């Protein structure tokens, strides 16, 4: 792992991973290849923008010629593929771009990786490909895929392609499937930052359905340390689940955020449920612990406290993000619910 291409490096997890790599390792270069969609923001990387080991290239993962050029001109040996459309609610509003970016874009990346002969292709996926759980049990790597949203279906398609390229062509692919992430720089369409920002502004907190859906939350830096270890030591062709063993009902997280910010629970507004809303996700991350020795370092209470503090300290950045096109999305998603 010497010259790393990070796709989607201007997004929430990709930018965290770039900061993580540059802080941990001296002798590597990182190229961030990102289209800068609504979710990509180079301000996420302002701390390292002038690091001589870092380079940004604006481009589309569906553009084969541009991907080839970035791989060869930077002598890339490792690809960590984050770039995706990542939000379930948007996939319900408009699925086409999810299929294009997540399925077709991944196939283009895999073909380019195969033809230039990279040493490692790390495909970043999600627990949502497994579908939904009842009140007990956890997803293991052997759980059959049963995606329920256009987002998770497109991610399952990309996982299958990545594994097929290993099986068919011997491409050294590893797949990670992680549970819900939280932390600084997350786009405020996702539960935790949306609720923090609305609470800060005394706006209603829109809880879908009865608020009893369960997610397994992991700090983004723990996700990054897991990806790093899988990239270096994971076995080609294998899938590794990543999770925090940290299940929370949505309503309890929303109440915790209100308590931290000293805001009243009267801000909570129950709205119509998300269509096809998965009830519960929970990850069994035993394989990555036993094989590679990874486990999370952050506790949720401390991580959430620090995340709330980060959003409070970075209001200027978030005011810019939630102006303009975000307002239109918010209206479309939440009006008349
Ligand atoms: P994000 O939406 O914050 O960032 C996605 C990035 O991809 C953006 O910078 C965007 O500009 C870029 N991008 C989108 N389309 C592109 C294209 N065609 N070409 C090049 N770049 C493009 O997403 P995130 O939350 O950081 O998620 C990153 C990855 O991790 C995704 O693959 C997602 O499925 C996966 N994942 C996310 C979570 C989570 O909780 N957020 C959990 C598990 C897995
Ligand atoms: P989200 O952050 O969109 O992640 P995912 O759907 O990929 O798990 O949502 C997390 C949970 O929070 C999910 O059960 C839906 C719920 N939710 C709300 O109740 N209100 C909201 O405004 C949002 C964005 C999510």
Short mmCIF file of C-alpha atoms and ligand atoms in Angstrom, two decimals:
data_model
loop_
_atom_site.label_atom_id
_atom_site.label_comp_id
_atom_site.label_asym_id
_atom_site.label_seq_id
_atom_site.Cartn_x
_atom_site.Cartn_y
_atom_site.Cartn_z
CA UNK A 1 0.00 0.00 0.00
CA UNK A 2 2.01 2.92 -1.32
CA UNK A 3 -0.10 4.92 -3.77
CA UNK A 4 -3.73 4.81 -2.72
CA UNK A 5 -6.75 5.94 -4.75
CA UNK A 6 -9.71 6.83 -2.56
CA UNK A 7 -12.96 7.21 -4.52
CA UNK A 8 -15.57 9.40 -2.84
CA UNK A 9 -12.90 10.96 -0.64
CA UNK A 10 -14.78 14.25 -0.35
CA UNK A 11 -17.70 12.55 1.39
CA UNK A 12 -18.20 11.76 5.06
CA UNK A 13 -16.33 8.47 5.49
CA UNK A 14 -13.89 8.88 2.58
CA UNK A 15 -12.62 12.21 3.94
CA UNK A 16 -12.22 10.70 7.39
CA UNK A 17 -10.28 7.80 5.87
CA UNK A 18 -7.92 10.16 4.02
CA UNK A 19 -7.21 12.12 7.22
CA UNK A 20 -6.70 8.80 9.02
CA UNK A 21 -4.21 7.44 6.45
CA UNK A 22 -2.13 10.61 6.26
CA UNK A 23 -1.97 10.89 10.05
CA UNK A 24 -0.99 7.24 10.54
CA UNK A 25 1.48 6.60 7.72
CA UNK A 26 4.39 8.72 6.50
CA UNK A 27 5.38 6.97 3.30
CA UNK A 28 2.26 6.89 1.16
CA UNK A 29 0.44 9.12 -1.29
CA UNK A 30 -3.32 9.51 -1.49
CA UNK A 31 -5.30 10.55 -4.54
CA UNK A 32 -8.89 11.56 -3.85
CA UNK A 33 -11.09 10.89 -6.90
CA UNK A 34 -14.53 12.44 -6.41
CA UNK A 35 -17.24 13.93 -8.59
CA UNK A 36 -18.26 16.44 -5.90
CA UNK A 37 -21.97 15.68 -5.96
CA UNK A 38 -24.20 17.34 -3.37
CA UNK A 39 -22.56 15.04 -0.76
CA UNK A 40 -18.95 15.82 -1.63
CA UNK A 41 -17.34 18.81 0.07
CA UNK A 42 -13.64 19.66 -0.14
CA UNK A 43 -14.02 21.69 3.05
CA UNK A 44 -14.05 18.27 4.79
CA UNK A 45 -10.35 18.03 3.88
CA UNK A 46 -9.16 21.56 4.53
CA UNK A 47 -6.71 20.41 7.24
CA UNK A 48 -4.74 18.30 4.77
CA UNK A 49 -5.43 20.08 1.47
CA UNK A 50 -1.82 21.28 1.20
CA UNK A 51 -0.13 18.07 2.31
CA UNK A 52 2.34 17.16 -0.47
CA UNK A 53 1.30 13.48 -0.16
CA UNK A 54 -2.31 14.35 -1.09
CA UNK A 55 -3.90 15.16 -4.43
CA UNK A 56 -7.51 15.80 -5.47
CA UNK A 57 -8.81 14.85 -8.91
CA UNK A 58 -12.38 15.74 -9.82
CA UNK A 59 -13.97 12.93 -11.80
CA UNK A 60 -16.79 10.45 -12.23
CA UNK A 61 -16.32 6.75 -11.40
CA UNK A 62 -18.49 5.97 -14.45
CA UNK A 63 -15.94 7.64 -16.75
CA UNK A 64 -13.60 4.83 -17.76
CA UNK A 65 -11.04 7.01 -19.57
CA UNK A 66 -10.73 9.40 -16.64
CA UNK A 67 -10.41 6.50 -14.17
CA UNK A 68 -7.68 4.88 -16.30
CA UNK A 69 -5.80 8.17 -16.46
CA UNK A 70 -5.87 8.71 -12.71
CA UNK A 71 -4.77 5.12 -12.02
CA UNK A 72 -1.82 5.11 -14.41
CA UNK A 73 -0.55 8.64 -13.92
CA UNK A 74 -0.37 8.13 -10.15
CA UNK A 75 0.92 4.52 -10.21
CA UNK A 76 -1.95 3.45 -7.98
CA UNK A 77 -1.47 0.09 -6.24
CA UNK A 78 -4.48 0.19 -3.89
CA UNK A 79 -8.07 1.35 -4.50
CA UNK A 80 -10.41 2.02 -1.60
CA UNK A 81 -13.80 2.47 -3.20
CA UNK A 82 -16.21 4.61 -1.16
CA UNK A 83 -17.86 6.63 -3.95
CA UNK A 84 -21.59 5.99 -3.96
CA UNK A 85 -24.99 7.50 -3.61
CA UNK A 86 -25.48 6.76 0.07
CA UNK A 87 -28.87 7.91 1.34
CA UNK A 88 -31.89 5.57 1.53
CA UNK A 89 -34.48 8.38 1.45
CA UNK A 90 -33.01 9.84 -1.73
CA UNK A 91 -33.05 6.37 -3.32
CA UNK A 92 -36.79 6.25 -2.63
CA UNK A 93 -37.28 9.64 -4.27
CA UNK A 94 -35.06 8.84 -7.28
CA UNK A 95 -33.41 5.43 -7.80
CA UNK A 96 -31.78 5.90 -11.21
CA UNK A 97 -28.64 7.66 -10.04
CA UNK A 98 -28.12 4.92 -7.42
CA UNK A 99 -27.99 2.23 -10.08
CA UNK A 100 -25.73 4.34 -12.27
CA UNK A 101 -23.22 5.30 -9.58
CA UNK A 102 -23.29 2.28 -7.30
CA UNK A 103 -23.63 -0.53 -9.84
CA UNK A 104 -22.27 0.82 -13.11
CA UNK A 105 -19.64 3.00 -11.41
CA UNK A 106 -18.35 0.03 -9.40
CA UNK A 107 -18.15 -2.11 -12.54
CA UNK A 108 -16.11 0.61 -14.26
CA UNK A 109 -13.77 0.82 -11.26
CA UNK A 110 -13.37 -2.98 -11.21
CA UNK A 111 -12.60 -3.16 -14.94
CA UNK A 112 -10.05 -0.37 -14.65
CA UNK A 113 -8.47 -2.03 -11.61
CA UNK A 114 -8.27 -5.36 -13.45
CA UNK A 115 -6.71 -3.88 -16.55
CA UNK A 116 -4.13 -1.76 -14.74
CA UNK A 117 -3.34 -4.59 -12.30
CA UNK A 118 -3.76 -3.08 -8.83
CA UNK A 119 -2.60 -5.05 -5.79
CA UNK A 120 -5.74 -4.40 -3.76
CA UNK A 121 -9.34 -3.34 -4.34
CA UNK A 122 -11.24 -2.58 -1.14
CA UNK A 123 -14.97 -2.34 -1.80
CA UNK A 124 -16.82 -0.43 0.93
CA UNK A 125 -20.30 -1.76 1.56
CA UNK A 126 -23.02 -1.74 4.16
CA UNK A 127 -24.96 -3.97 6.56
CA UNK A 128 -28.11 -2.90 4.70
CA UNK A 129 -27.44 -5.48 1.96
CA UNK A 130 -28.52 -8.17 4.45
CA UNK A 131 -32.03 -6.70 4.84
CA UNK A 132 -33.84 -6.39 8.14
CA UNK A 133 -33.73 -8.36 11.41
CA UNK A 134 -36.46 -9.20 13.89
CA UNK A 135 -35.91 -8.54 17.58
CA UNK A 136 -33.06 -11.06 17.93
CA UNK A 137 -30.02 -12.25 16.01
CA UNK A 138 -27.22 -10.52 14.10
CA UNK A 139 -25.97 -10.43 10.52
CA UNK A 140 -22.93 -12.60 9.83
CA UNK A 141 -20.95 -12.70 6.58
CA UNK A 142 -22.94 -15.82 5.68
CA UNK A 143 -26.35 -14.18 6.04
CA UNK A 144 -28.04 -14.28 2.60
CA UNK A 145 -28.37 -10.89 0.93
CA UNK A 146 -31.90 -9.50 1.08
CA UNK A 147 -31.73 -5.77 0.31
CA UNK A 148 -34.98 -3.87 0.77
CA UNK A 149 -34.38 -0.31 -0.50
CA UNK A 150 -33.17 0.87 -3.90
CA UNK A 151 -30.01 2.05 -2.09
CA UNK A 152 -29.27 -1.31 -0.48
CA UNK A 153 -30.22 -3.20 -3.66
CA UNK A 154 -27.71 -1.14 -5.64
CA UNK A 155 -25.04 -1.76 -2.98
CA UNK A 156 -25.77 -5.51 -3.03
CA UNK A 157 -25.36 -5.44 -6.82
CA UNK A 158 -21.99 -3.74 -6.45
CA UNK A 159 -20.86 -6.25 -3.79
CA UNK A 160 -21.75 -9.13 -6.09
CA UNK A 161 -19.81 -7.57 -8.95
CA UNK A 162 -16.76 -7.02 -6.74
CA UNK A 163 -16.79 -10.63 -5.55
CA UNK A 164 -17.40 -11.88 -9.11
CA UNK A 165 -14.28 -10.03 -10.30
CA UNK A 166 -12.28 -11.88 -7.68
CA UNK A 167 -13.80 -15.22 -8.61
CA UNK A 168 -13.58 -14.75 -12.39
CA UNK A 169 -10.44 -12.70 -12.88
CA UNK A 170 -8.53 -13.18 -9.63
CA UNK A 171 -8.76 -9.45 -8.85
CA UNK A 172 -7.57 -9.04 -5.22
CA UNK A 173 -10.88 -7.73 -3.89
CA UNK A 174 -11.91 -7.47 -0.25
CA UNK A 175 -15.41 -6.35 0.74
CA UNK A 176 -16.27 -4.59 3.99
CA UNK A 177 -19.83 -4.27 5.25
CA UNK A 178 -20.29 -1.74 8.01
CA UNK A 179 -23.16 -0.64 10.21
CA UNK A 180 -24.37 2.98 10.56
CA UNK A 181 -21.56 5.52 11.00
CA UNK A 182 -21.63 8.79 12.92
CA UNK A 183 -19.07 11.52 13.58
CA UNK A 184 -17.88 14.89 12.27
CA UNK A 185 -18.53 16.00 8.68
CA UNK A 186 -21.55 13.75 8.11
CA UNK A 187 -24.03 15.27 5.66
CA UNK A 188 -27.14 16.43 7.58
CA UNK A 189 -29.58 14.26 5.65
CA UNK A 190 -28.67 11.32 7.94
CA UNK A 191 -30.33 10.81 11.33
CA UNK A 192 -27.71 12.06 13.79
CA UNK A 193 -26.48 15.28 12.12
CA UNK A 194 -30.00 16.16 10.94
CA UNK A 195 -31.35 15.90 14.49
CA UNK A 196 -28.39 17.82 15.97
CA UNK A 197 -28.74 20.70 13.50
CA UNK A 198 -32.54 20.87 13.80
CA UNK A 199 -32.30 20.83 17.59
CA UNK A 200 -29.65 23.56 17.56
CA UNK A 201 -32.03 25.68 15.46
CA UNK A 202 -35.15 24.81 17.52
CA UNK A 203 -36.71 23.14 14.47
CA UNK A 204 -38.94 20.02 14.69
CA UNK A 205 -37.12 16.67 14.85
CA UNK A 206 -38.88 14.39 12.31
CA UNK A 207 -38.93 10.83 13.70
CA UNK A 208 -40.15 8.25 11.19
CA UNK A 209 -42.96 5.92 12.31
CA UNK A 210 -42.87 5.06 16.01
CA UNK A 211 -39.13 5.71 16.41
CA UNK A 212 -38.56 2.09 17.49
CA UNK A 213 -36.35 1.07 14.54
CA UNK A 214 -32.91 -0.05 15.66
CA UNK A 215 -29.50 0.72 14.17
CA UNK A 216 -26.01 -0.42 15.26
CA UNK A 217 -23.87 2.75 15.48
CA UNK A 218 -20.12 2.97 14.94
CA UNK A 219 -17.84 6.01 15.12
CA UNK A 220 -16.45 6.85 11.68
CA UNK A 221 -12.84 6.67 12.95
CA UNK A 222 -13.44 3.09 14.07
CA UNK A 223 -14.75 2.30 10.60
CA UNK A 224 -11.55 3.80 9.14
CA UNK A 225 -9.26 1.73 11.35
CA UNK A 226 -11.18 -1.40 10.31
CA UNK A 227 -10.88 -0.57 6.60
CA UNK A 228 -7.14 0.04 7.03
CA UNK A 229 -6.59 -3.37 8.60
CA UNK A 230 -8.74 -5.14 6.00
CA UNK A 231 -6.88 -3.33 3.20
CA UNK A 232 -3.54 -4.53 4.55
CA UNK A 233 -4.32 -7.95 5.98
CA UNK A 234 -7.74 -9.10 4.76
CA UNK A 235 -7.88 -12.23 2.62
CA UNK A 236 -8.75 -11.63 -1.06
CA UNK A 237 -12.28 -12.68 -1.96
CA UNK A 238 -13.48 -12.36 1.63
CA UNK A 239 -16.21 -10.23 3.18
CA UNK A 240 -15.64 -8.60 6.59
CA UNK A 241 -18.50 -7.28 8.71
CA UNK A 242 -17.70 -4.16 10.75
CA UNK A 243 -19.94 -3.09 13.62
CA UNK A 244 -19.99 -1.40 16.98
CA UNK A 245 -22.05 -3.93 18.94
CA UNK A 246 -23.99 -0.79 19.81
CA UNK A 247 -27.71 -1.00 19.10
CA UNK A 248 -29.97 1.98 19.68
CA UNK A 249 -33.61 2.74 18.98
CA UNK A 250 -33.90 5.94 16.93
CA UNK A 251 -36.10 7.65 19.50
CA UNK A 252 -33.56 7.07 22.27
CA UNK A 253 -30.79 8.69 20.20
CA UNK A 254 -33.04 11.65 19.43
CA UNK A 255 -33.79 12.08 23.15
CA UNK A 256 -30.10 11.84 24.00
CA UNK A 257 -29.29 14.59 21.49
CA UNK A 258 -32.00 16.84 22.96
CA UNK A 259 -30.70 16.22 26.48
CA UNK A 260 -27.10 17.04 25.48
CA UNK A 261 -28.24 20.27 23.83
CA UNK A 262 -30.64 21.18 26.70
CA UNK A 263 -33.56 21.31 24.30
CA UNK A 264 -37.19 20.19 25.07
CA UNK A 265 -38.61 16.85 23.92
CA UNK A 266 -41.56 18.83 22.54
CA UNK A 267 -39.38 19.37 19.43
CA UNK A 268 -39.91 15.68 18.55
CA UNK A 269 -42.43 15.29 15.71
CA UNK A 270 -43.54 11.84 14.64
CA UNK A 271 -43.95 11.77 10.85
CA UNK A 272 -45.12 9.15 8.34
CA UNK A 273 -42.86 6.15 8.22
CA UNK A 274 -40.24 5.61 5.50
CA UNK A 275 -41.68 3.20 2.88
CA UNK A 276 -40.17 -0.26 3.37
CA UNK A 277 -38.37 0.93 6.53
CA UNK A 278 -35.98 -1.79 7.78
CA UNK A 279 -36.79 -2.57 11.41
CA UNK A 280 -33.45 -3.54 12.88
CA UNK A 281 -29.80 -3.91 11.89
CA UNK A 282 -27.18 -5.57 14.09
CA UNK A 283 -23.74 -6.77 13.07
CA UNK A 284 -21.74 -9.78 14.21
CA UNK A 285 -18.20 -8.46 13.79
CA UNK A 286 -16.57 -11.60 15.19
CA UNK A 287 -14.68 -12.52 12.00
CA UNK A 288 -12.68 -9.29 11.80
CA UNK A 289 -11.91 -9.53 15.52
CA UNK A 290 -10.72 -13.14 15.37
CA UNK A 291 -8.88 -12.95 12.01
CA UNK A 292 -7.49 -9.42 12.08
CA UNK A 293 -7.71 -8.34 15.73
CA UNK A 294 -9.92 -5.27 15.06
CA UNK A 295 -12.35 -3.84 17.57
CA UNK A 296 -13.81 -0.33 18.04
CA UNK A 297 -12.02 2.18 20.27
CA UNK A 298 -14.77 4.81 20.76
CA UNK A 299 -17.64 4.52 23.22
CA UNK A 300 -20.97 5.76 21.86
CA UNK A 301 -21.80 8.17 24.69
CA UNK A 302 -18.43 9.92 24.39
CA UNK A 303 -18.43 9.76 20.59
CA UNK A 304 -21.91 11.27 20.35
CA UNK A 305 -21.02 13.98 22.89
CA UNK A 306 -17.93 14.93 20.85
CA UNK A 307 -19.90 14.83 17.59
CA UNK A 308 -22.53 17.20 18.98
CA UNK A 309 -19.75 19.50 20.19
CA UNK A 310 -18.17 19.39 16.73
CA UNK A 311 -21.43 20.46 15.04
CA UNK A 312 -21.83 23.27 17.59
CA UNK A 313 -18.30 24.51 16.85
CA UNK A 314 -18.66 24.32 13.07
CA UNK A 315 -21.90 26.19 12.47
CA UNK A 316 -20.37 28.29 9.68
CA UNK A 317 -19.52 25.17 7.65
CA UNK A 318 -22.99 23.68 8.22
CA UNK A 319 -24.82 26.87 7.44
CA UNK A 320 -23.16 26.79 4.02
CA UNK A 321 -24.00 23.10 3.51
CA UNK A 322 -27.68 23.45 4.38
CA UNK A 323 -28.27 26.50 2.24
CA UNK A 324 -29.27 26.18 -1.43
CA UNK A 325 -30.04 22.73 -2.81
CA UNK A 326 -30.40 21.16 0.65
CA UNK A 327 -33.46 23.31 1.31
CA UNK A 328 -35.16 21.91 -1.78
CA UNK A 329 -34.33 18.32 -0.75
CA UNK A 330 -35.60 18.98 2.78
CA UNK A 331 -38.89 20.39 1.50
CA UNK A 332 -39.40 17.43 -0.85
CA UNK A 333 -38.55 14.85 1.79
CA UNK A 334 -40.39 16.27 4.83
CA UNK A 335 -43.26 18.42 3.54
CA UNK A 336 -46.72 16.86 4.08
CA UNK A 337 -45.40 13.80 5.93
P1 LIG B 1 -21.35 10.32 1.27
O1 LIG B 1 -22.66 10.41 0.57
O2 LIG B 1 -21.04 11.23 2.40
O3 LIG B 1 -20.16 10.51 0.20
C1 LIG B 1 -20.18 9.93 -1.08
C2 LIG B 1 -19.07 10.59 -1.90
O4 LIG B 1 -19.04 9.96 -3.20
C3 LIG B 1 -19.27 12.09 -2.14
O5 LIG B 1 -18.07 12.79 -1.90
C4 LIG B 1 -19.67 12.17 -3.61
O6 LIG B 1 -19.27 13.39 -4.24
C5 LIG B 1 -18.93 10.97 -4.18
N1 LIG B 1 -19.54 10.48 -5.44
C6 LIG B 1 -20.87 10.23 -5.65
N2 LIG B 1 -21.05 9.82 -6.93
C7 LIG B 1 -19.81 9.81 -7.51
C8 LIG B 1 -19.37 9.47 -8.81
N3 LIG B 1 -20.20 9.09 -9.78
N4 LIG B 1 -18.03 9.54 -9.07
C9 LIG B 1 -17.15 9.96 -8.11
N5 LIG B 1 -17.54 10.31 -6.86
C10 LIG B 1 -18.87 10.23 -6.57
O7 LIG B 1 -21.23 8.80 1.70
P2 LIG B 1 -20.57 8.15 3.02
O8 LIG B 1 -21.57 8.16 4.10
O9 LIG B 1 -19.23 8.73 3.23
O10 LIG B 1 -20.43 6.64 2.51
C11 LIG B 1 -19.28 6.20 1.81
C12 LIG B 1 -19.42 4.73 1.47
O11 LIG B 1 -19.61 3.97 2.66
C13 LIG B 1 -20.60 4.41 0.57
O12 LIG B 1 -20.18 3.45 -0.37
C14 LIG B 1 -21.64 3.85 1.51
O13 LIG B 1 -22.49 2.93 0.85
C15 LIG B 1 -20.76 3.18 2.55
N6 LIG B 1 -21.34 3.06 3.90
C16 LIG B 1 -21.83 4.17 4.53
C17 LIG B 1 -22.32 4.04 5.83
C18 LIG B 1 -22.84 5.24 6.59
O14 LIG B 1 -23.34 5.09 7.70
N7 LIG B 1 -22.71 6.45 6.09
C19 LIG B 1 -22.33 2.79 6.47
C20 LIG B 1 -21.82 1.68 5.78
C21 LIG B 1 -21.32 1.83 4.50
P1 LIG B 2 -30.33 7.14 8.22
O1 LIG B 2 -29.37 8.01 8.95
O2 LIG B 2 -30.98 7.65 6.99
O3 LIG B 2 -29.57 5.76 7.94
P2 LIG B 2 -30.14 4.35 7.36
O4 LIG B 2 -31.52 4.55 6.87
O5 LIG B 2 -29.18 4.10 6.24
O6 LIG B 2 -30.02 3.39 8.49
O7 LIG B 2 -31.50 6.73 9.21
C1 LIG B 2 -31.21 6.07 10.44
C2 LIG B 2 -32.54 5.74 11.08
O8 LIG B 2 -33.18 6.96 11.45
C3 LIG B 2 -33.50 5.01 10.17
O9 LIG B 2 -34.23 4.06 10.94
C4 LIG B 2 -34.43 6.10 9.68
C5 LIG B 2 -34.48 7.07 10.84
N1 LIG B 2 -34.68 8.49 10.48
C6 LIG B 2 -35.72 9.24 11.08
O10 LIG B 2 -36.47 8.73 11.91
N2 LIG B 2 -35.87 10.55 10.72
C7 LIG B 2 -35.07 11.14 9.79
O11 LIG B 2 -35.28 12.35 9.47
C8 LIG B 2 -34.01 10.38 9.19
C9 LIG B 2 -33.09 10.99 8.18
C10 LIG B 2 -33.85 9.06 9.58
#
